[in-house]
């Protein structure tokens, strides 16, 4: 059994991962929150420091917030441990930290842990390259409490379709249109966000041309999808060599 530690154990995803560990091939060995009282129900698994958390497990799964995740990765740089990072909104600083830390430990970072989204990403790359004259528009919908926008998954999809056309996403991305903005440019890739209710997640990558269009959709109806994917990734990663891995590596895509 792979011993798993959860960083951000009282968050929605932390709790979801814990609820899905039974029968997975992994066991909860450590749980960490800034306020240990918030996870008192987890009893012996509660750890009051990162040192305790790291010493208790084979791999740490992180679904927290960006600032906390950066602290975790920084700590791991001098205390290597296999890390599965599902936190989004890490920015360039997070990317750089992950790359540095992966020299001394295995790290799998993904903006979305679902198999369906991994396949959506692959299909989007293929469509982007094959349909080179089609306009690309990406939309995402999430619950009202999501703090980052666009979603990390939407940005991953946008990066993939841009790279398939040898485009720099930073130069072609549009994240809003208002007023007399003029006609759409050929290489423009829009990434638009909607927020409301308790929507777990919906992503659409559309390819639009005169007379026809294709839309690729993925809808998550339960957070258990992401929890099961993260657990699978943790089990797979636990004994890997130091390197930065992707969810595609884990799923063999």
Coordinates of N, CA and C in Angstrom, one line a residue:
X1 N 0.8 -1.2 0.0 CA 0.0 0.0 0.0 C 0.9 1.3 0.0
X2 N 0.6 2.2 -0.9 CA 1.3 3.4 -0.9 C 0.8 4.3 0.2
X3 N 1.7 4.9 0.9 CA 1.3 5.8 2.0 C 1.2 7.2 1.5
X4 N 0.0 7.8 1.6 CA -0.3 9.1 1.0 C -0.4 10.2 2.1
X5 N 0.2 11.3 1.9 CA 0.0 12.5 2.7 C -0.9 13.5 2.0
X6 N -1.8 14.2 2.6 CA -2.6 15.2 2.0 C -2.3 16.6 2.5
X7 N -1.9 17.4 1.7 CA -1.6 18.8 2.0 C -2.8 19.7 1.6
X8 N -3.5 20.3 2.6 CA -4.8 20.9 2.4 C -5.9 20.0 2.6
X9 N -5.8 19.2 3.7 CA -6.7 18.1 4.0 C -8.1 18.5 4.3
X10 N -8.4 19.7 4.6 CA -9.7 20.1 5.0 C -10.4 20.9 3.8
X11 N -9.7 21.0 2.7 CA -10.3 21.6 1.5 C -11.3 20.6 0.8
X12 N -12.1 21.1 -0.1 CA -13.1 20.2 -0.8 C -12.4 19.1 -1.5
X13 N -11.2 19.3 -2.1 CA -10.6 18.3 -2.8 C -9.8 17.4 -1.8
X14 N -9.2 18.0 -0.8 CA -8.6 17.2 0.2 C -9.5 16.1 0.8
X15 N -10.7 16.6 1.2 CA -11.7 15.7 1.8 C -12.1 14.6 0.7
X16 N -12.3 15.1 -0.5 CA -12.7 14.1 -1.6 C -11.7 13.0 -1.8
X17 N -10.4 13.4 -1.8 CA -9.3 12.4 -1.9 C -9.4 11.4 -0.8
X18 N -9.5 11.9 0.4 CA -9.5 11.0 1.6 C -10.7 10.1 1.5
X19 N -11.8 10.6 1.0 CA -13.1 9.7 0.9 C -12.9 8.6 -0.1
X20 N -12.0 8.8 -1.1 CA -11.8 7.9 -2.2 C -10.6 7.0 -2.1
X21 N -9.9 7.0 -0.9 CA -8.7 6.2 -0.8 C -9.0 4.7 -0.6
X22 N -10.2 4.4 0.1 CA -10.5 3.0 0.4 C -10.6 2.2 -0.9
X23 N -9.8 1.1 -0.9 CA -9.8 0.2 -2.1 C -9.0 0.7 -3.3
X24 N -8.2 1.8 -3.1 CA -7.5 2.3 -4.2 C -6.1 1.8 -4.3
X25 N -5.6 1.1 -3.3 CA -4.2 0.7 -3.3 C -3.3 1.7 -2.5
X26 N -3.9 2.8 -1.9 CA -3.2 3.8 -1.2 C -3.9 3.9 0.2
X27 N -3.2 4.4 1.2 CA -3.8 4.6 2.5 C -3.4 6.0 3.0
X28 N -4.3 6.6 3.8 CA -4.0 7.9 4.4 C -3.0 7.8 5.5
X29 N -1.8 8.3 5.3 CA -0.7 8.2 6.3 C -0.5 9.6 7.0
X30 N -0.9 10.7 6.4 CA -0.7 12.0 7.0 C -1.7 13.0 6.4
X31 N -2.1 13.9 7.2 CA -3.0 15.0 6.8 C -2.5 16.3 7.4
X32 N -2.4 17.3 6.6 CA -1.9 18.6 7.1 C -2.9 19.8 6.8
X33 N -3.1 20.6 7.7 CA -3.8 21.9 7.6 C -3.1 22.9 8.5
X34 N -3.2 24.2 8.1 CA -2.7 25.2 9.0 C -3.3 25.2 10.4
X35 N -4.6 24.9 10.4 CA -5.4 24.8 11.6 C -5.7 23.3 11.9
X36 N -4.8 22.6 12.7 CA -5.0 21.2 12.9 C -6.4 20.8 13.5
X37 N -7.0 21.8 14.2 CA -8.3 21.5 14.8 C -9.4 21.2 13.7
X38 N -9.2 21.7 12.5 CA -10.1 21.6 11.4 C -10.1 20.2 10.9
X39 N -9.1 19.4 11.2 CA -9.1 18.0 10.7 C -8.9 17.0 11.9
X40 N -9.4 17.4 13.0 CA -9.3 16.6 14.2 C -9.9 15.2 14.1
X41 N -11.0 15.2 13.2 CA -11.7 13.9 13.0 C -10.8 12.9 12.3
X42 N -9.7 13.3 11.7 CA -8.8 12.4 11.0 C -7.8 11.7 12.0
X43 N -7.9 12.1 13.2 CA -7.2 11.4 14.4 C -5.7 11.3 14.2
X44 N -5.2 10.0 14.2 CA -3.7 9.8 14.1 C -3.1 10.3 12.8
X45 N -3.9 10.5 11.8 CA -3.3 11.0 10.5 C -2.9 12.5 10.6
X46 N -3.4 13.2 11.6 CA -3.2 14.6 11.6 C -1.7 14.9 11.9
X47 N -1.1 15.8 11.1 CA 0.3 16.2 11.3 C 0.3 17.7 11.5
X48 N 1.2 18.1 12.4 CA 1.2 19.6 12.8 C 2.3 20.3 12.1
X49 N 3.1 19.7 11.3 CA 4.2 20.3 10.6 C 4.5 19.6 9.3
X50 N 5.1 20.3 8.4 CA 5.5 19.6 7.1 C 6.5 18.5 7.4
X51 N 7.4 18.7 8.4 CA 8.4 17.7 8.7 C 7.6 16.4 9.1
X52 N 6.6 16.5 9.9 CA 5.8 15.3 10.3 C 5.1 14.7 9.1
X53 N 4.5 15.6 8.3 CA 3.8 15.1 7.1 C 4.7 14.3 6.2
X54 N 5.9 14.9 5.9 CA 6.8 14.2 4.9 C 7.3 12.9 5.5
X55 N 7.6 12.9 6.8 CA 8.2 11.7 7.3 C 7.1 10.5 7.4
X56 N 5.9 10.8 7.3 CA 4.8 9.8 7.4 C 4.4 9.1 6.2
X57 N 4.9 9.6 5.0 CA 4.3 9.1 3.8 C 5.3 8.9 2.6
X58 N 4.8 8.3 1.6 CA 5.6 8.0 0.4 C 5.5 9.1 -0.6
X59 N 4.3 9.8 -0.6 CA 4.0 10.8 -1.6 C 3.0 11.7 -1.0
X60 N 3.1 13.0 -1.4 CA 2.2 14.1 -0.9 C 1.3 14.5 -2.0
X61 N 0.0 14.6 -1.8 CA -0.9 15.2 -2.8 C -1.3 16.6 -2.3
X62 N -1.2 17.6 -3.2 CA -1.5 18.9 -2.8 C -2.6 19.5 -3.7
X63 N -3.7 19.8 -3.0 CA -4.8 20.5 -3.6 C -5.2 21.7 -2.6
X64 N -4.4 22.7 -2.6 CA -4.6 23.8 -1.7 C -4.8 25.1 -2.4
X65 N -4.1 26.1 -2.0 CA -4.2 27.4 -2.8 C -2.8 27.7 -3.2
X66 N -2.6 28.7 -4.1 CA -1.3 28.9 -4.8 C -0.2 29.3 -3.8
X67 N -0.5 30.2 -2.8 CA 0.5 30.6 -1.9 C 1.0 29.4 -1.0
X68 N 0.1 28.6 -0.6 CA 0.4 27.5 0.3 C 1.2 26.4 -0.5
X69 N 0.8 26.2 -1.8 CA 1.5 25.3 -2.7 C 2.9 25.7 -2.9
X70 N 3.1 27.0 -3.1 CA 4.5 27.4 -3.3 C 5.4 27.2 -2.1
X71 N 4.8 27.4 -0.9 CA 5.5 27.1 0.4 C 5.9 25.6 0.4
X72 N 4.9 24.7 0.1 CA 5.1 23.3 0.1 C 6.3 22.9 -0.9
X73 N 6.3 23.4 -2.1 CA 7.3 23.1 -3.0 C 8.7 23.6 -2.6
X74 N 8.7 24.8 -2.0 CA 9.9 25.3 -1.5 C 10.5 24.5 -0.4
X75 N 9.6 24.0 0.5 CA 10.1 23.1 1.6 C 10.6 21.8 1.0
X76 N 9.9 21.3 0.0 CA 10.4 20.0 -0.6 C 11.7 20.1 -1.3
X77 N 12.1 21.3 -1.7 CA 13.4 21.4 -2.4 C 14.5 21.0 -1.5
X78 N 14.4 21.2 -0.2 CA 15.5 20.7 0.7 C 15.1 19.5 1.5
X79 N 13.9 19.0 1.3 CA 13.4 17.8 1.9 C 12.6 17.0 0.9
X80 N 13.4 16.4 -0.1 CA 12.7 15.8 -1.2 C 11.7 14.7 -0.9
X81 N 10.5 14.8 -1.6 CA 9.4 13.9 -1.4 C 8.6 13.9 -2.7
X82 N 8.2 12.7 -3.2 CA 7.3 12.7 -4.3 C 6.1 13.6 -4.1
X83 N 5.8 14.4 -5.1 CA 4.7 15.4 -5.0 C 3.7 15.3 -6.2
X84 N 2.4 15.3 -5.9 CA 1.4 15.4 -6.9 C 0.7 16.7 -6.6
X85 N 0.9 17.7 -7.6 CA 0.4 19.0 -7.4 C -0.9 19.2 -8.3
X86 N -2.0 19.4 -7.7 CA -3.2 19.7 -8.4 C -3.7 21.1 -8.2
X87 N -3.0 21.9 -7.5 CA -3.3 23.3 -7.3 C -3.1 24.1 -8.5
X88 N -4.0 25.0 -8.9 CA -3.9 25.9 -10.1 C -3.5 27.3 -9.7
X89 N -3.2 28.1 -10.7 CA -2.9 29.5 -10.5 C -1.6 29.8 -9.9
X90 N -0.6 28.8 -10.2 CA 0.7 29.0 -9.6 C 1.6 30.0 -10.3
X91 N 1.3 30.3 -11.5 CA 2.0 31.3 -12.3 C 3.4 30.9 -12.6
X92 N 4.2 31.9 -13.1 CA 5.6 31.6 -13.5 C 6.4 31.2 -12.3
X93 N 6.2 31.8 -11.2 CA 7.0 31.4 -10.0 C 6.8 30.0 -9.7
X94 N 5.6 29.5 -9.7 CA 5.3 28.1 -9.5 C 6.0 27.2 -10.5
X95 N 5.9 27.6 -11.8 CA 6.5 26.8 -12.8 C 8.0 26.6 -12.6
X96 N 8.6 27.7 -12.2 CA 10.1 27.7 -12.0 C 10.4 26.9 -10.8
X97 N 9.7 27.0 -9.7 CA 9.9 26.2 -8.5 C 9.8 24.7 -8.8
X98 N 8.7 24.3 -9.5 CA 8.5 22.9 -9.9 C 9.7 22.4 -10.7
X99 N 10.1 23.1 -11.7 CA 11.2 22.7 -12.5 C 12.5 22.5 -11.7
X100 N 12.7 23.4 -10.7 CA 13.9 23.3 -9.9 C 13.8 22.1 -9.0
X101 N 12.6 21.9 -8.3 CA 12.4 20.9 -7.4 C 12.5 19.5 -8.0
X102 N 12.1 19.4 -9.3 CA 12.0 18.1 -10.0 C 13.4 17.5 -10.3
X103 N 14.5 18.3 -10.0 CA 15.8 17.8 -10.1 C 16.2 16.9 -9.0
X104 N 15.4 16.9 -7.9 CA 15.8 16.1 -6.7 C 14.6 15.2 -6.3
X105 N 13.5 15.3 -6.9 CA 12.3 14.5 -6.6 C 11.4 14.3 -7.7
X106 N 10.6 13.3 -7.7 CA 9.5 13.2 -8.8 C 8.4 14.1 -8.5
X107 N 7.9 14.9 -9.5 CA 6.8 15.8 -9.3 C 5.9 15.6 -10.5
X108 N 4.6 15.4 -10.2 CA 3.6 15.3 -11.2 C 2.7 16.5 -11.0
X109 N 2.6 17.5 -11.9 CA 1.8 18.6 -11.8 C 0.8 18.6 -12.9
X110 N -0.5 18.8 -12.6 CA -1.5 18.8 -13.6 C -2.6 19.8 -13.2
X111 N -3.1 20.6 -14.2 CA -4.2 21.5 -13.9 C -5.5 20.8 -13.8
X112 N -5.5 19.5 -14.2 CA -6.7 18.7 -14.1 C -6.3 17.2 -14.1
X113 N -6.9 16.5 -13.1 CA -6.4 15.1 -13.0 C -7.4 14.1 -13.6
X114 N -8.3 14.5 -14.4 CA -9.3 13.6 -15.0 C -8.8 13.0 -16.3
X115 N -9.1 11.7 -16.5 CA -8.7 11.0 -17.7 C -9.4 11.7 -18.9
X116 N -10.7 12.1 -18.7 CA -11.4 12.7 -19.8 C -10.8 14.0 -20.3
X117 N -10.3 14.8 -19.4 CA -9.6 16.1 -19.8 C -8.3 15.8 -20.5
X118 N -7.6 14.8 -20.0 CA -6.3 14.4 -20.7 C -6.6 14.0 -22.2
X119 N -7.7 13.3 -22.4 CA -8.0 12.9 -23.8 C -8.5 14.1 -24.5
X120 N -9.3 15.0 -23.9 CA -9.7 16.3 -24.5 C -8.5 17.1 -25.0
X121 N -7.5 17.1 -24.2 CA -6.3 17.9 -24.5 C -5.6 17.3 -25.8
X122 N -5.5 16.0 -25.8 CA -4.9 15.3 -27.0 C -5.8 15.6 -28.3
X123 N -7.1 15.4 -28.1 CA -8.0 15.7 -29.3 C -7.9 17.1 -29.8
X124 N -7.8 18.1 -28.8 CA -7.7 19.5 -29.2 C -6.4 19.8 -29.9
X125 N -5.3 19.2 -29.5 CA -4.1 19.4 -30.3 C -4.2 18.9 -31.7
X126 N -4.8 17.7 -31.9 CA -5.0 17.1 -33.2 C -5.8 18.0 -34.1
X127 N -7.0 18.4 -33.5 CA -7.9 19.3 -34.2 C -7.3 20.6 -34.6
X128 N -6.5 21.2 -33.7 CA -5.9 22.5 -34.0 C -4.9 22.4 -35.2
X129 N -4.2 21.3 -35.2 CA -3.2 21.2 -36.3 C -3.9 20.8 -37.6
X130 N -4.9 20.0 -37.6 CA -5.6 19.5 -38.8 C -6.5 20.6 -39.4
X131 N -7.1 21.4 -38.5 CA -8.1 22.4 -38.9 C -7.4 23.8 -38.8
X132 N -6.3 24.0 -39.5 CA -5.5 25.2 -39.3 C -6.2 26.5 -39.7
X133 N -7.2 26.4 -40.6 CA -7.9 27.6 -41.0 C -9.1 28.0 -40.1
X134 N -9.4 27.1 -39.1 CA -10.5 27.3 -38.2 C -10.2 28.2 -37.1
X135 N -11.1 29.1 -36.7 CA -11.0 29.9 -35.5 C -11.1 29.1 -34.2
X136 N -10.3 29.4 -33.2 CA -10.4 28.6 -31.9 C -10.9 29.5 -30.8
X137 N -11.9 29.0 -30.2 CA -12.5 29.7 -29.0 C -12.7 28.7 -27.9
X138 N -12.2 29.0 -26.7 CA -12.3 28.1 -25.5 C -13.1 28.8 -24.4
X139 N -14.0 28.0 -23.9 CA -14.8 28.6 -22.8 C -14.8 27.6 -21.6
X140 N -14.9 28.1 -20.4 CA -14.9 27.2 -19.2 C -15.9 27.8 -18.2
X141 N -16.6 26.9 -17.5 CA -17.6 27.2 -16.5 C -17.3 26.5 -15.2
X142 N -17.3 27.3 -14.1 CA -17.0 26.7 -12.7 C -18.0 27.3 -11.7
X143 N -17.9 26.8 -10.5 CA -18.7 27.2 -9.4 C -18.3 28.7 -9.0
X144 N -19.2 29.3 -8.3 CA -19.0 30.7 -7.9 C -17.8 30.9 -7.0
X145 N -17.3 29.9 -6.3 CA -16.3 30.1 -5.3 C -14.9 29.9 -5.9
X146 N -14.8 29.6 -7.2 CA -13.4 29.4 -7.8 C -12.7 30.8 -7.8
X147 N -11.5 30.8 -7.4 CA -10.8 32.1 -7.2 C -9.9 32.5 -8.4
X148 N -9.5 31.5 -9.3 CA -8.6 31.9 -10.4 C -9.4 31.9 -11.7
X149 N -9.0 32.7 -12.6 CA -9.7 32.8 -13.9 C -8.7 33.3 -15.0
X150 N -8.7 32.7 -16.1 CA -9.4 31.5 -16.5 C -8.9 30.3 -15.7
X151 N -9.6 29.2 -15.8 CA -9.1 28.0 -15.1 C -7.8 27.5 -15.6
X152 N -7.1 26.8 -14.7 CA -5.8 26.2 -15.2 C -6.0 25.3 -16.3
X153 N -7.1 24.5 -16.3 CA -7.3 23.6 -17.4 C -7.5 24.3 -18.7
X154 N -8.3 25.4 -18.7 CA -8.5 26.2 -19.9 C -7.2 26.7 -20.5
X155 N -6.3 27.2 -19.6 CA -5.0 27.7 -20.0 C -4.2 26.5 -20.6
X156 N -4.3 25.4 -20.0 CA -3.5 24.2 -20.5 C -4.0 23.9 -21.9
X157 N -5.3 23.8 -22.1 CA -5.9 23.5 -23.4 C -5.5 24.6 -24.4
X158 N -5.5 25.9 -24.0 CA -5.1 27.0 -24.9 C -3.7 26.9 -25.3
X159 N -2.8 26.5 -24.3 CA -1.4 26.3 -24.6 C -1.2 25.2 -25.7
X160 N -1.9 24.1 -25.5 CA -1.8 23.0 -26.4 C -2.2 23.3 -27.8
X161 N -3.3 24.0 -28.0 CA -3.8 24.3 -29.3 C -2.9 25.4 -30.0
X162 N -2.4 26.3 -29.2 CA -1.4 27.3 -29.7 C -0.2 26.6 -30.2
X163 N 0.4 25.8 -29.4 CA 1.6 25.1 -29.7 C 1.5 24.2 -31.0
X164 N 0.3 23.6 -31.2 CA 0.0 22.8 -32.4 C 0.1 23.7 -33.6
X165 N -0.1 25.0 -33.5 CA 0.0 25.9 -34.6 C 1.3 26.8 -34.6
X166 N 2.2 26.4 -33.7 CA 3.5 27.1 -33.6 C 3.2 28.6 -33.2
X167 N 2.2 28.8 -32.3 CA 1.9 30.2 -31.9 C 2.3 30.4 -30.4
X168 N 2.6 31.6 -30.0 CA 2.9 31.9 -28.7 C 1.6 32.4 -28.0
X169 N 1.1 31.6 -27.1 CA -0.2 31.9 -26.5 C -0.3 33.3 -25.9
X170 N 0.8 33.7 -25.3 CA 0.8 35.1 -24.7 C 0.6 36.2 -25.7
X171 N 0.9 35.9 -26.9 CA 0.7 37.0 -28.0 C -0.7 36.9 -28.7
X172 N -1.3 35.7 -28.6 CA -2.6 35.6 -29.3 C -3.8 35.4 -28.4
X173 N -3.6 35.3 -27.1 CA -4.8 35.0 -26.2 C -5.6 36.2 -26.0
X174 N -6.9 36.1 -26.0 CA -7.9 37.1 -25.7 C -8.8 36.6 -24.6
X175 N -8.9 37.3 -23.5 CA -9.7 36.9 -22.4 C -10.9 37.7 -22.1
X176 N -11.3 38.6 -23.1 CA -12.5 39.4 -22.9 C -12.7 40.3 -24.2
X177 N -13.9 40.5 -24.5 CA -14.3 41.4 -25.6 C -15.4 42.3 -25.2
X178 N -15.2 43.6 -25.4 CA -16.2 44.6 -25.0 C -16.1 45.8 -25.8
X179 N -17.2 46.3 -26.4 CA -17.1 47.5 -27.2 C -16.7 47.2 -28.6
X180 N -16.2 48.3 -29.3 CA -15.8 48.2 -30.7 C -14.4 47.6 -30.8
X181 N -14.3 46.3 -30.6 CA -13.0 45.7 -30.6 C -12.5 45.3 -32.0
X182 N -13.3 45.5 -33.0 CA -12.9 45.1 -34.3 C -13.0 43.7 -34.7
X183 N -12.8 43.3 -35.9 CA -13.0 41.9 -36.3 C -11.9 41.0 -35.7
X184 N -12.3 39.8 -35.6 CA -11.4 38.8 -35.0 C -10.2 38.5 -35.9
X185 N -9.0 38.5 -35.3 CA -7.8 38.2 -36.1 C -7.7 36.8 -36.3
X186 N -6.9 36.4 -37.3 CA -6.8 35.0 -37.7 C -6.3 34.1 -36.6
X187 N -5.2 34.5 -35.9 CA -4.5 33.7 -35.0 C -5.1 33.8 -33.5
X188 N -6.0 34.7 -33.4 CA -6.6 34.9 -32.0 C -7.2 33.6 -31.4
X189 N -6.8 33.4 -30.1 CA -7.4 32.3 -29.4 C -8.1 32.9 -28.1
X190 N -9.4 32.8 -28.1 CA -10.1 33.3 -26.9 C -10.2 32.3 -25.8
X191 N -10.1 32.8 -24.6 CA -10.3 31.9 -23.4 C -11.2 32.7 -22.5
X192 N -12.5 32.2 -22.4 CA -13.5 32.9 -21.7 C -14.0 32.1 -20.5
X193 N -14.4 32.9 -19.4 CA -14.8 32.2 -18.2 C -16.2 32.6 -17.7
X194 N -16.9 31.6 -17.2 CA -18.2 31.9 -16.6 C -18.2 31.3 -15.2
X195 N -18.8 31.9 -14.2 CA -18.9 31.5 -12.8 C -20.3 31.5 -12.3
X196 N -20.7 30.4 -11.6 CA -22.0 30.5 -11.0 C -22.4 29.1 -10.4
X197 N -23.2 29.2 -9.4 CA -23.8 28.0 -8.7 C -22.7 27.0 -8.2
X198 N -23.0 25.7 -8.4 CA -22.1 24.7 -7.9 C -21.5 23.9 -9.0
X199 N -21.3 24.5 -10.2 CA -20.8 23.8 -11.4 C -19.4 23.2 -11.1
X200 N -19.2 22.0 -11.2 CA -17.9 21.4 -10.9 C -16.8 21.8 -11.9
X201 N -17.2 21.7 -13.2 CA -16.3 22.1 -14.2 C -16.8 21.7 -15.6
X202 N -16.7 22.6 -16.5 CA -17.1 22.3 -17.9 C -16.1 23.1 -18.8
X203 N -15.5 22.4 -19.8 CA -14.6 23.0 -20.7 C -15.0 22.7 -22.2
X204 N -15.0 23.7 -23.0 CA -15.3 23.5 -24.4 C -14.2 24.2 -25.3
X205 N -13.7 23.4 -26.2 CA -12.8 23.9 -27.2 C -13.5 23.8 -28.5
X206 N -13.7 25.0 -29.1 CA -14.5 25.1 -30.4 C -13.6 25.5 -31.5
X207 N -13.8 24.8 -32.7 CA -13.1 25.1 -33.9 C -14.2 25.6 -34.9
X208 N -14.1 26.8 -35.4 CA -15.2 27.4 -36.2 C -14.7 27.9 -37.5
X209 N -15.4 27.5 -38.6 CA -15.1 27.9 -39.9 C -16.4 28.3 -40.7
X210 N -16.3 28.9 -41.8 CA -17.5 29.2 -42.6 C -18.2 27.9 -43.0
X211 N -19.4 27.8 -42.6 CA -20.2 26.6 -43.0 C -20.1 25.4 -42.1
X212 N -19.2 25.4 -41.1 CA -19.1 24.2 -40.2 C -18.3 24.6 -39.0
X213 N -18.6 23.8 -37.9 CA -17.8 24.0 -36.7 C -17.8 22.7 -35.9
X214 N -16.8 22.5 -35.1 CA -16.6 21.4 -34.2 C -16.4 21.9 -32.8
X215 N -17.1 21.3 -31.8 CA -16.9 21.6 -30.4 C -16.6 20.4 -29.6
X216 N -15.5 20.4 -28.9 CA -15.1 19.3 -28.0 C -15.4 19.7 -26.6
X217 N -16.2 18.9 -25.9 CA -16.6 19.3 -24.6 C -16.2 18.2 -23.5
X218 N -15.9 18.7 -22.3 CA -15.8 17.8 -21.2 C -16.5 18.4 -20.0
X219 N -17.4 17.6 -19.4 CA -18.1 18.1 -18.2 C -17.8 17.2 -17.0
X220 N -17.4 17.8 -15.9 CA -17.2 17.0 -14.7 C -18.4 17.2 -13.8
X221 N -19.0 16.1 -13.4 CA -20.2 16.1 -12.6 C -19.9 15.8 -11.1
X222 N -18.7 15.5 -10.8 CA -18.3 15.2 -9.4 C -16.9 15.4 -9.2
X223 N -16.5 15.9 -8.1 CA -15.1 16.1 -7.7 C -14.4 14.7 -7.5
X224 N -15.1 13.7 -7.4 CA -14.5 12.4 -7.2 C -13.7 12.0 -8.4
X225 N -14.1 12.5 -9.6 CA -13.3 12.3 -10.8 C -11.9 12.7 -10.6
X226 N -11.7 13.9 -10.1 CA -10.3 14.5 -9.9 C -9.6 13.8 -8.8
X227 N -10.4 13.4 -7.7 CA -9.8 12.7 -6.6 C -9.2 11.4 -7.0
X228 N -10.0 10.6 -7.7 CA -9.5 9.3 -8.2 C -8.3 9.4 -9.1
X229 N -8.3 10.5 -9.9 CA -7.2 10.7 -10.8 C -5.9 11.0 -10.0
X230 N -6.1 11.9 -9.0 CA -4.9 12.3 -8.2 C -4.4 11.1 -7.4
X231 N -5.2 10.2 -6.9 CA -4.8 9.0 -6.2 C -4.0 8.1 -7.1
X232 N -4.6 7.9 -8.3 CA -3.9 7.1 -9.3 C -2.5 7.6 -9.6
X233 N -2.4 8.9 -9.8 CA -1.2 9.6 -10.1 C -0.2 9.4 -8.9
X234 N -0.7 9.5 -7.7 CA 0.2 9.4 -6.5 C 0.8 7.9 -6.4
X235 N -0.1 6.9 -6.7 CA 0.4 5.6 -6.6 C 1.5 5.3 -7.7
X236 N 1.2 5.9 -8.9 CA 2.1 5.7 -10.0 C 3.4 6.4 -9.8
X237 N 3.4 7.6 -9.1 CA 4.6 8.4 -8.9 C 5.5 8.0 -7.8
X238 N 4.9 7.3 -6.8 CA 5.6 7.1 -5.5 C 7.1 6.6 -5.7
X239 N 7.4 5.8 -6.6 CA 8.7 5.2 -6.7 C 9.4 5.6 -8.0
X240 N 9.0 6.7 -8.6 CA 9.6 7.2 -9.8 C 10.9 7.9 -9.5
X241 N 11.8 8.0 -10.6 CA 13.0 8.8 -10.5 C 12.7 10.3 -10.5
X242 N 13.6 11.1 -9.9 CA 13.4 12.5 -9.9 C 13.2 13.1 -11.3
X243 N 12.1 13.8 -11.5 CA 11.8 14.3 -12.9 C 10.5 15.0 -12.7
X244 N 10.2 15.9 -13.7 CA 8.9 16.5 -13.8 C 8.0 15.6 -14.7
X245 N 6.9 15.1 -14.2 CA 6.0 14.3 -15.0 C 4.7 15.0 -15.2
X246 N 4.0 14.5 -16.2 CA 2.6 15.0 -16.6 C 1.6 14.0 -16.4
X247 N 0.3 14.4 -16.4 CA -0.7 13.4 -16.3 C -0.7 12.5 -17.5
X248 N -0.3 12.9 -18.6 CA -0.2 12.1 -19.8 C 0.8 10.9 -19.6
X249 N 1.9 11.2 -18.9 CA 2.9 10.2 -18.5 C 2.2 9.1 -17.7
X250 N 1.5 9.5 -16.7 CA 0.8 8.6 -15.8 C -0.2 7.7 -16.5
X251 N -1.0 8.3 -17.5 CA -2.0 7.6 -18.2 C -1.6 6.9 -19.4
X252 N -0.3 7.1 -19.8 CA 0.3 6.5 -21.0 C -0.3 7.0 -22.3
X253 N -0.6 8.3 -22.3 CA -1.2 8.9 -23.5 C -0.1 9.5 -24.4

